[in-house]
Tab-separated table of C-alpha atoms in Angstrom:
chain	number	residue	atom	x	y	z
L	1	MET	CA	-21.187	14.784	3.488
L	2	TYR	CA	-17.531	13.780	3.759
L	3	GLN	CA	-16.496	17.018	2.058
L	4	THR	CA	-17.993	18.936	5.013
L	5	VAL	CA	-16.312	16.657	7.534
L	6	ARG	CA	-13.054	16.973	5.605
L	7	LYS	CA	-13.007	20.748	6.064
L	8	ILE	CA	-13.047	20.219	9.820
L	9	LEU	CA	-10.454	17.437	9.780
L	10	PHE	CA	-8.137	19.426	7.520
L	11	ALA	CA	-7.953	22.135	10.190
L	12	PHE	CA	-5.846	19.796	12.317
L	13	ASP	CA	-2.476	18.038	12.067
L	14	PRO	CA	-2.675	15.309	9.382
L	15	GLU	CA	-0.981	12.550	11.377
L	16	SER	CA	-3.098	13.164	14.481
L	17	VAL	CA	-6.280	13.254	12.393
L	18	HIS	CA	-5.355	9.950	10.754
L	19	TYR	CA	-5.258	8.109	14.067
L	20	PHE	CA	-8.268	9.982	15.464
L	21	ALA	CA	-10.412	9.031	12.455
L	22	MET	CA	-9.343	5.377	12.396
L	23	ASP	CA	-9.654	4.984	16.153
L	24	SER	CA	-13.154	6.498	15.965
L	25	LEU	CA	-14.080	4.002	13.257
L	26	ARG	CA	-12.730	1.158	15.398
L	27	ILE	CA	-14.867	2.273	18.344
L	28	ALA	CA	-17.929	2.487	16.101
L	29	CYS	CA	-17.309	-1.040	14.840
L	30	LYS	CA	-17.465	-2.383	18.394
L	31	ILE	CA	-21.197	-1.652	18.360
L	32	PRO	CA	-22.760	-4.636	16.485
L	33	LEU	CA	-25.679	-2.730	14.938
L	34	LEU	CA	-23.455	0.129	13.791
L	35	LYS	CA	-20.856	-2.304	12.474
L	36	SER	CA	-23.525	-4.092	10.448
L	37	THR	CA	-24.801	-0.765	9.078
L	38	LEU	CA	-21.308	0.341	8.057
L	39	HIS	CA	-20.682	-2.990	6.371
L	40	ARG	CA	-23.861	-2.723	4.314
L	41	SER	CA	-23.110	0.905	3.461
L	42	PHE	CA	-19.542	0.482	2.230
L	43	SER	CA	-19.121	-3.059	0.936
L	44	VAL	CA	-19.644	-4.080	-2.679
L	45	LYS	CA	-20.123	-7.743	-3.461
L	46	ASP	CA	-20.114	-8.504	-7.169
L	47	GLU	CA	-18.634	-11.470	-9.019
L	48	GLY	CA	-17.726	-9.183	-11.885
L	49	LEU	CA	-15.252	-7.325	-9.682
L	50	LYS	CA	-13.330	-10.437	-8.666
L	51	LYS	CA	-9.688	-10.591	-9.766
L	52	ASP	CA	-7.354	-13.595	-9.877
L	53	VAL	CA	-3.782	-12.295	-9.798
L	54	PHE	CA	-0.503	-14.101	-9.008
L	55	GLY	CA	-2.397	-17.082	-7.632
L	56	LEU	CA	-4.626	-15.091	-5.266
L	57	THR	CA	-8.302	-14.211	-5.535
L	58	PHE	CA	-9.185	-10.601	-4.756
L	59	LYS	CA	-12.872	-9.822	-4.183
L	60	ASN	CA	-12.329	-6.515	-5.998
L	61	PRO	CA	-9.337	-4.720	-7.545
L	62	VAL	CA	-9.239	-1.809	-5.071
L	63	GLY	CA	-6.523	-2.102	-2.438
L	64	LEU	CA	-5.171	0.214	0.221
L	65	ALA	CA	-1.504	1.023	-0.308
L	66	ALA	CA	1.217	0.543	2.286
L	67	GLY	CA	1.706	3.422	4.693
L	68	PHE	CA	-1.922	3.805	5.732
L	69	ASP	CA	-2.097	0.901	8.188
L	70	LYS	CA	1.583	0.449	8.920
L	71	ASN	CA	1.076	-1.619	12.052
L	72	ALA	CA	-1.943	-3.761	11.072
L	73	MET	CA	-4.128	-2.014	13.632
L	74	TYR	CA	-7.267	-1.479	11.525
L	75	LEU	CA	-7.756	-4.587	9.369
L	76	ASP	CA	-11.342	-5.246	10.499
L	77	GLU	CA	-12.323	-1.653	9.878
L	78	LEU	CA	-10.683	-1.485	6.450
L	79	GLU	CA	-12.386	-4.703	5.410
L	80	ILE	CA	-15.732	-3.189	6.395
L	81	LEU	CA	-14.928	-0.177	4.175
L	82	GLY	CA	-14.915	-2.509	1.180
L	83	PHE	CA	-11.260	-2.852	0.216
L	84	GLY	CA	-10.233	-5.986	-1.630
L	85	SER	CA	-6.759	-5.885	-0.135
L	86	VAL	CA	-4.693	-4.006	2.430
L	87	GLU	CA	-0.920	-3.716	2.317
L	88	ILE	CA	0.501	-3.361	5.808
L	89	GLY	CA	3.840	-1.705	6.524
L	90	THR	CA	6.379	-0.745	5.582
L	91	VAL	CA	7.563	-3.092	8.344
L	92	THR	CA	11.169	-3.289	9.545
L	93	PRO	CA	12.854	-5.882	11.794
L	94	LEU	CA	13.172	-3.502	14.739
L	95	ALA	CA	10.616	-0.951	15.855
L	96	GLN	CA	11.605	2.583	14.939
L	97	PRO	CA	10.000	5.986	15.538
L	98	GLY	CA	10.567	7.353	12.046
L	99	ASN	CA	11.552	10.891	11.228
L	100	ASP	CA	10.903	13.932	13.376
L	101	LYS	CA	7.449	15.505	13.344
L	102	PRO	CA	5.815	17.213	11.567
L	103	ARG	CA	6.279	14.727	8.727
L	104	LEU	CA	2.922	14.588	6.935
L	105	PHE	CA	1.595	17.563	4.953
L	106	ARG	CA	-1.434	18.296	2.787
L	107	LEU	CA	-1.475	20.321	-0.434
L	108	PRO	CA	-5.275	20.612	-0.916
L	109	GLU	CA	-5.086	22.782	-4.027
L	110	ASP	CA	-3.438	19.893	-5.882
L	111	LYS	CA	-5.080	17.058	-3.919
L	112	ALA	CA	-1.600	15.987	-2.901
L	113	ILE	CA	0.272	14.778	0.160
L	114	ILE	CA	3.931	15.110	1.098
L	115	ASN	CA	5.246	12.654	3.650
L	116	ARG	CA	8.616	11.916	5.186
L	117	MET	CA	7.477	9.360	7.740
L	118	GLY	CA	10.684	7.315	7.647
L	119	PHE	CA	9.319	3.772	8.119
L	120	ASN	CA	7.853	4.440	11.575
L	121	ASN	CA	6.468	1.097	12.767
L	122	ASP	CA	6.225	-1.224	15.761
L	123	GLY	CA	8.669	-3.798	14.407
L	124	VAL	CA	7.967	-7.022	12.548
L	125	LYS	CA	7.274	-9.239	15.574
L	126	ALA	CA	4.543	-6.957	16.911
L	127	VAL	CA	2.960	-6.497	13.482
L	128	ALA	CA	3.067	-10.222	12.693
L	129	ARG	CA	1.393	-10.961	16.023
L	130	ARG	CA	-1.465	-8.568	15.210
L	131	VAL	CA	-2.064	-10.116	11.788
L	132	LYS	CA	-2.053	-13.631	13.262
L	133	GLU	CA	-4.547	-12.590	15.936
L	134	TRP	CA	-6.733	-10.943	13.298
L	135	ARG	CA	-6.761	-14.122	11.220
L	136	GLU	CA	-7.624	-16.204	14.275
L	137	ARG	CA	-10.576	-13.926	15.057
L	138	ARG	CA	-11.804	-14.163	11.492
L	139	GLU	CA	-11.741	-17.932	11.586
L	140	LYS	CA	-14.078	-18.042	14.565
L	141	LYS	CA	-17.692	-18.653	13.670
L	142	PRO	CA	-19.621	-15.342	13.728
L	143	THR	CA	-21.985	-15.056	16.670
L	144	LYS	CA	-25.410	-13.490	16.569
L	145	ASN	CA	-25.316	-9.781	15.656
L	146	GLN	CA	-21.809	-10.077	14.173
L	147	VAL	CA	-21.194	-9.260	10.531
L	148	SER	CA	-20.580	-12.491	8.619
L	149	HIS	CA	-17.487	-12.546	6.445
L	150	ASP	CA	-17.627	-12.287	2.682
L	151	ASP	CA	-16.999	-15.459	0.711
L	152	ILE	CA	-13.693	-14.017	-0.515
L	153	PRO	CA	-11.515	-12.829	2.378
L	154	LEU	CA	-9.539	-9.617	2.564
L	155	ILE	CA	-6.084	-10.117	1.039
L	156	ILE	CA	-3.191	-8.914	3.214
L	157	GLY	CA	0.101	-7.832	1.681
L	158	GLY	CA	3.275	-7.417	3.699
L	159	ASN	CA	5.402	-4.451	2.662
L	160	ILE	CA	8.924	-4.941	4.053
L	161	GLY	CA	11.941	-2.669	4.398
L	162	LYS	CA	15.175	-2.171	6.267
L	163	ASN	CA	15.900	-0.310	9.474
L	164	LYS	CA	17.477	3.118	9.132
L	165	ILE	CA	20.551	2.003	11.120
L	166	THR	CA	21.193	-0.992	8.849
L	167	PRO	CA	23.871	-0.295	6.220
L	168	ASN	CA	22.898	-1.070	2.638
L	169	GLU	CA	25.386	-3.942	2.366
L	170	GLU	CA	23.530	-5.650	5.235
L	171	ALA	CA	20.033	-4.756	3.988
L	172	TRP	CA	19.315	-8.255	2.664
L	173	LYS	CA	19.382	-9.532	6.263
L	174	ASP	CA	16.612	-7.114	7.282
L	175	TYR	CA	14.437	-8.179	4.371
L	176	GLU	CA	15.035	-11.827	5.271
L	177	LYS	CA	14.002	-11.260	8.908
L	178	CYS	CA	10.778	-9.547	7.886
L	179	PHE	CA	10.028	-12.163	5.239
L	180	ASN	CA	10.431	-15.078	7.654
L	181	GLU	CA	8.443	-13.453	10.453
L	182	LEU	CA	5.499	-12.416	8.256
L	183	PHE	CA	5.461	-15.497	6.024
L	184	PRO	CA	2.826	-17.424	8.039
L	185	CYS	CA	0.350	-14.552	8.161
L	186	VAL	CA	0.415	-12.476	4.935
L	187	ASP	CA	-0.805	-13.428	1.473
L	188	TYR	CA	1.919	-11.711	-0.556
L	189	PHE	CA	5.082	-9.667	-0.055
L	190	VAL	CA	6.239	-6.335	-1.434
L	191	VAL	CA	9.916	-5.419	-1.186
L	192	ASN	CA	10.181	-1.670	-0.635
L	193	VAL	CA	13.459	-0.163	-1.806
L	194	SER	CA	11.848	2.946	-3.251
L	195	SER	CA	10.856	5.170	-0.342
L	196	PRO	CA	12.655	8.529	-0.513
L	197	ASN	CA	12.480	8.937	3.273
L	198	THR	CA	15.149	6.474	4.438
L	199	PRO	CA	18.648	7.741	3.595
L	200	GLY	CA	20.307	5.678	0.866
L	201	LEU	CA	17.384	3.280	0.451
L	202	ARG	CA	16.781	4.069	-3.214
L	203	GLU	CA	20.346	3.022	-3.992
L	204	LEU	CA	19.072	-0.527	-3.481
L	205	GLN	CA	17.033	-0.155	-6.683
L	206	GLU	CA	20.238	-0.649	-8.678
L	207	LYS	CA	20.246	-4.001	-10.427
L	208	ASP	CA	23.032	-5.763	-8.522
L	209	SER	CA	21.735	-4.694	-5.111
L	210	LEU	CA	18.206	-5.722	-6.022
L	211	ARG	CA	19.337	-9.072	-7.367
L	212	ARG	CA	20.996	-9.931	-4.074
L	213	ILE	CA	17.894	-9.118	-2.018
L	214	LEU	CA	15.263	-10.582	-4.326
L	215	SER	CA	17.082	-13.767	-5.287
L	216	HIS	CA	17.777	-14.483	-1.616
L	217	LEU	CA	14.101	-14.048	-0.733
L	218	GLN	CA	13.039	-16.267	-3.622
L	219	THR	CA	15.428	-18.962	-2.428
L	220	ILE	CA	13.776	-18.879	1.002
L	221	ASN	CA	10.353	-18.709	-0.632
L	222	HIS	CA	10.882	-21.897	-2.611
L	223	ARG	CA	11.784	-23.835	0.522
L	224	HIS	CA	8.128	-23.648	1.518
L	225	SER	CA	5.547	-26.027	0.129
L	226	SER	CA	3.272	-23.059	-0.553
L	227	LYS	CA	5.291	-20.011	-1.524
L	228	ARG	CA	4.107	-16.420	-1.257
L	229	PRO	CA	3.912	-14.092	-4.272
L	230	LEU	CA	6.902	-11.740	-4.199
L	231	LEU	CA	6.572	-8.219	-5.633
L	232	LEU	CA	8.814	-5.183	-5.902
L	233	LYS	CA	7.675	-1.598	-5.268
L	234	ILE	CA	9.435	0.895	-7.511
L	235	ALA	CA	9.855	4.662	-7.612
L	236	PRO	CA	8.275	6.831	-10.309
L	237	ASP	CA	11.604	8.636	-10.678
L	238	LEU	CA	13.448	5.739	-12.346
L	239	THR	CA	14.938	6.315	-15.795
L	240	GLN	CA	13.971	4.190	-18.776
L	241	SER	CA	17.196	2.185	-18.525
L	242	GLN	CA	16.532	1.558	-14.819
L	243	LEU	CA	13.015	0.374	-15.653
L	244	ASP	CA	14.513	-1.956	-18.253
L	245	ASP	CA	16.798	-3.358	-15.551
L	246	ILE	CA	13.782	-3.929	-13.297
L	247	ILE	CA	11.949	-5.776	-16.064
L	248	ASP	CA	14.986	-7.957	-16.844
L	249	LEU	CA	15.472	-8.738	-13.176
L	250	ALA	CA	11.791	-9.527	-12.662
L	251	GLU	CA	11.958	-12.073	-15.455
L	252	GLU	CA	15.302	-13.483	-14.277
L	253	ILE	CA	14.220	-13.958	-10.656
L	254	LYS	CA	10.636	-14.773	-11.599
L	255	LEU	CA	9.079	-12.028	-9.540
L	256	ASP	CA	5.324	-12.339	-9.238
L	257	GLY	CA	4.680	-8.679	-9.873
L	258	VAL	CA	5.543	-5.002	-9.464
L	259	VAL	CA	3.889	-2.189	-7.525
L	260	ALA	CA	4.113	0.989	-9.596
L	261	THR	CA	4.663	3.433	-8.075
L	262	ASN	CA	5.878	4.798	-4.757
L	263	THR	CA	5.945	8.544	-4.021
L	264	THR	CA	8.034	10.942	-6.090
L	265	ILE	CA	10.747	13.411	-5.121
L	266	ALA	CA	9.830	15.548	-8.145
L	267	ARG	CA	7.895	18.775	-7.603
L	268	GLU	CA	7.381	19.818	-11.238
L	269	PRO	CA	3.765	18.554	-11.433
L	270	LEU	CA	2.647	20.932	-8.664
L	271	THR	CA	0.864	24.224	-9.260
L	272	ALA	CA	2.714	27.418	-8.332
L	273	ASN	CA	1.043	27.836	-4.913
L	274	SER	CA	1.615	24.222	-3.940
L	275	LYS	CA	5.185	24.431	-5.185
L	276	ARG	CA	5.833	27.366	-2.852
L	277	LYS	CA	4.309	25.434	0.040
L	278	SER	CA	6.403	22.373	-0.794
L	279	ASP	CA	9.553	24.502	-0.758
L	280	THR	CA	8.670	25.501	2.805
L	281	ILE	CA	7.843	21.919	3.790
L	282	GLY	CA	11.112	20.572	2.462
L	283	ALA	CA	12.040	16.960	1.728
L	284	GLY	CA	9.538	14.139	1.399
L	285	GLY	CA	7.699	11.918	-1.049
L	286	LEU	CA	4.879	13.492	-3.055
L	287	SER	CA	1.691	11.497	-3.679
L	288	GLY	CA	-1.795	12.230	-4.942
L	289	LYS	CA	-3.115	13.747	-8.154
L	290	PRO	CA	0.225	15.197	-9.339
L	291	LEU	CA	1.606	11.638	-9.476
L	292	MET	CA	-1.180	10.291	-11.702
L	293	GLU	CA	0.371	10.908	-15.110
L	294	ARG	CA	3.874	9.654	-14.296
L	295	SER	CA	2.691	6.524	-12.495
L	296	THR	CA	0.483	5.665	-15.478
L	297	GLU	CA	3.464	6.126	-17.798
L	298	VAL	CA	5.489	3.667	-15.709
L	299	VAL	CA	2.646	1.130	-15.657
L	300	LYS	CA	2.206	1.401	-19.423
L	301	TYR	CA	5.947	1.060	-20.075
L	302	ILE	CA	6.379	-2.028	-17.912
L	303	ALA	CA	3.270	-3.669	-19.350
L	304	HIS	CA	4.427	-2.996	-22.919
L	305	GLN	CA	8.078	-3.956	-22.462
L	306	SER	CA	7.234	-7.151	-20.591
L	307	GLU	CA	4.473	-8.017	-23.072
L	308	GLY	CA	2.035	-8.164	-20.177
L	309	LYS	CA	3.953	-10.956	-18.451
L	310	ILE	CA	4.555	-9.011	-15.218
L	311	PRO	CA	1.402	-8.398	-13.146
L	312	ILE	CA	1.249	-4.781	-11.986
L	313	ILE	CA	-0.426	-3.180	-9.001
L	314	ALA	CA	-0.882	0.460	-9.958
L	315	SER	CA	-0.638	3.174	-7.334
L	316	GLY	CA	-0.460	6.926	-7.759
L	317	GLY	CA	-3.140	9.584	-8.112
L	318	ILE	CA	-6.181	7.307	-8.102
L	319	PHE	CA	-9.252	9.128	-6.799
L	320	THR	CA	-12.116	7.974	-9.040
L	321	ALA	CA	-13.315	5.002	-11.072
L	322	GLU	CA	-12.099	6.786	-14.182
L	323	ASP	CA	-8.616	7.065	-12.669
L	324	ALA	CA	-8.682	3.361	-11.814
L	325	GLN	CA	-9.887	2.472	-15.304
L	326	GLU	CA	-7.015	4.448	-16.809
L	327	LYS	CA	-4.517	2.416	-14.809
L	328	LEU	CA	-6.180	-0.869	-15.716
L	329	LYS	CA	-6.208	0.043	-19.401
L	330	ALA	CA	-2.520	0.959	-19.131
L	331	GLY	CA	-1.815	-2.630	-18.109
L	332	ALA	CA	-2.409	-2.891	-14.363
L	333	SER	CA	-4.151	-5.889	-12.851
L	334	LEU	CA	-5.006	-4.221	-9.538
L	335	ILE	CA	-4.959	-0.704	-8.121
L	336	GLN	CA	-4.145	0.851	-4.747
L	337	VAL	CA	-5.238	4.126	-3.180
L	338	TRP	CA	-3.730	6.192	-0.374
L	339	SER	CA	-3.983	9.951	-0.895
L	340	GLY	CA	-7.353	9.344	-2.549
L	341	PHE	CA	-8.651	7.926	0.732
L	342	ILE	CA	-7.655	11.163	2.504
L	343	TYR	CA	-9.355	13.432	-0.020
L	344	GLU	CA	-12.351	11.304	-1.072
L	345	GLY	CA	-13.138	9.687	2.264
L	346	PRO	CA	-14.038	6.211	3.546
L	347	GLY	CA	-16.399	5.515	0.662
L	348	ILE	CA	-13.631	5.529	-1.951
L	349	ALA	CA	-13.440	1.749	-2.419
L	350	LYS	CA	-17.187	1.482	-2.991
L	351	LYS	CA	-17.229	4.499	-5.325
L	352	ILE	CA	-14.450	3.054	-7.471
L	353	CYS	CA	-15.967	-0.426	-7.529
L	354	THR	CA	-19.451	0.764	-8.499
L	355	GLY	CA	-17.906	3.111	-11.046
L	356	LEU	CA	-15.854	0.322	-12.618
L	357	LYS	CA	-19.018	-1.765	-12.960
L	358	ARG	CA	-20.660	1.156	-14.768
L	359	LEU	CA	-17.657	1.777	-17.029
L	360	ASN	CA	-17.384	-1.879	-17.968
């Protein structure tokens, strides 16, 4: 059924459709009976799917990657769709509009997306307020006709970045501001220095720059009685020596994990037609099926070189249970989807979870 709906949605601007679809789902969830029906239709509750990773318990390994719910506007709805975790953001200290539109493009032939959003978000204070309010609502006892919460709550990750106007030498201050503001309301943090859509950001992936940011955040982290897991999101375009630096740094700073990978600036994996379209589209990060092979290579390399000591959240080209299984076998502990949601529809978390049960 979604494939029919998708044909209609794909006739319109991707960014507008995103908000239209999620706002429609939010309206539907305001009707108790419909909310209950959606919950039963999309959720999967199975002890065999539970994952304990970096001190947190995930009800299933399927998460939604950062960039889908940048501003923490749809947490209730995404929980109803069966995700084990949602990574909000990327969040920056100050609100910013992002890059000029259009900035989100589909390549249906390759099941791919190109985006150059540019960290558009409402700013960390507004996002933190929404997450706090969401948690407060969840803590209230469900009334009659409300959907009761699962035993294992939705895990919320906070993906943090720097503002476009902040020079790289001052970037650590932006990450600190976001870390402190979100600390009371998220379950783990992901430091994003790998988006290709903020000028100069990927330069922060160099070892010395990363050390300054990550060690500073860990220092703040350890001041708290209950610290938050701290992860790093990396690009698929890193060289082997750069990956080695990441692994060394992760062990040195005692990072809790790595998210592998962000979008790629490469266009080689695309078919000829999609390549021509991408040339017209211009700059941006490529995600979806063409990223599958490279992201798996990165996961496998980190898992092997670190002897499995660094937990990995795998992201890139995951559409099916078989795709997820490939990432898990490569060494990932958890997986995240983004482009897969666009192409496979709202049932993707359930399809992957039920498929993983079958495969295992």
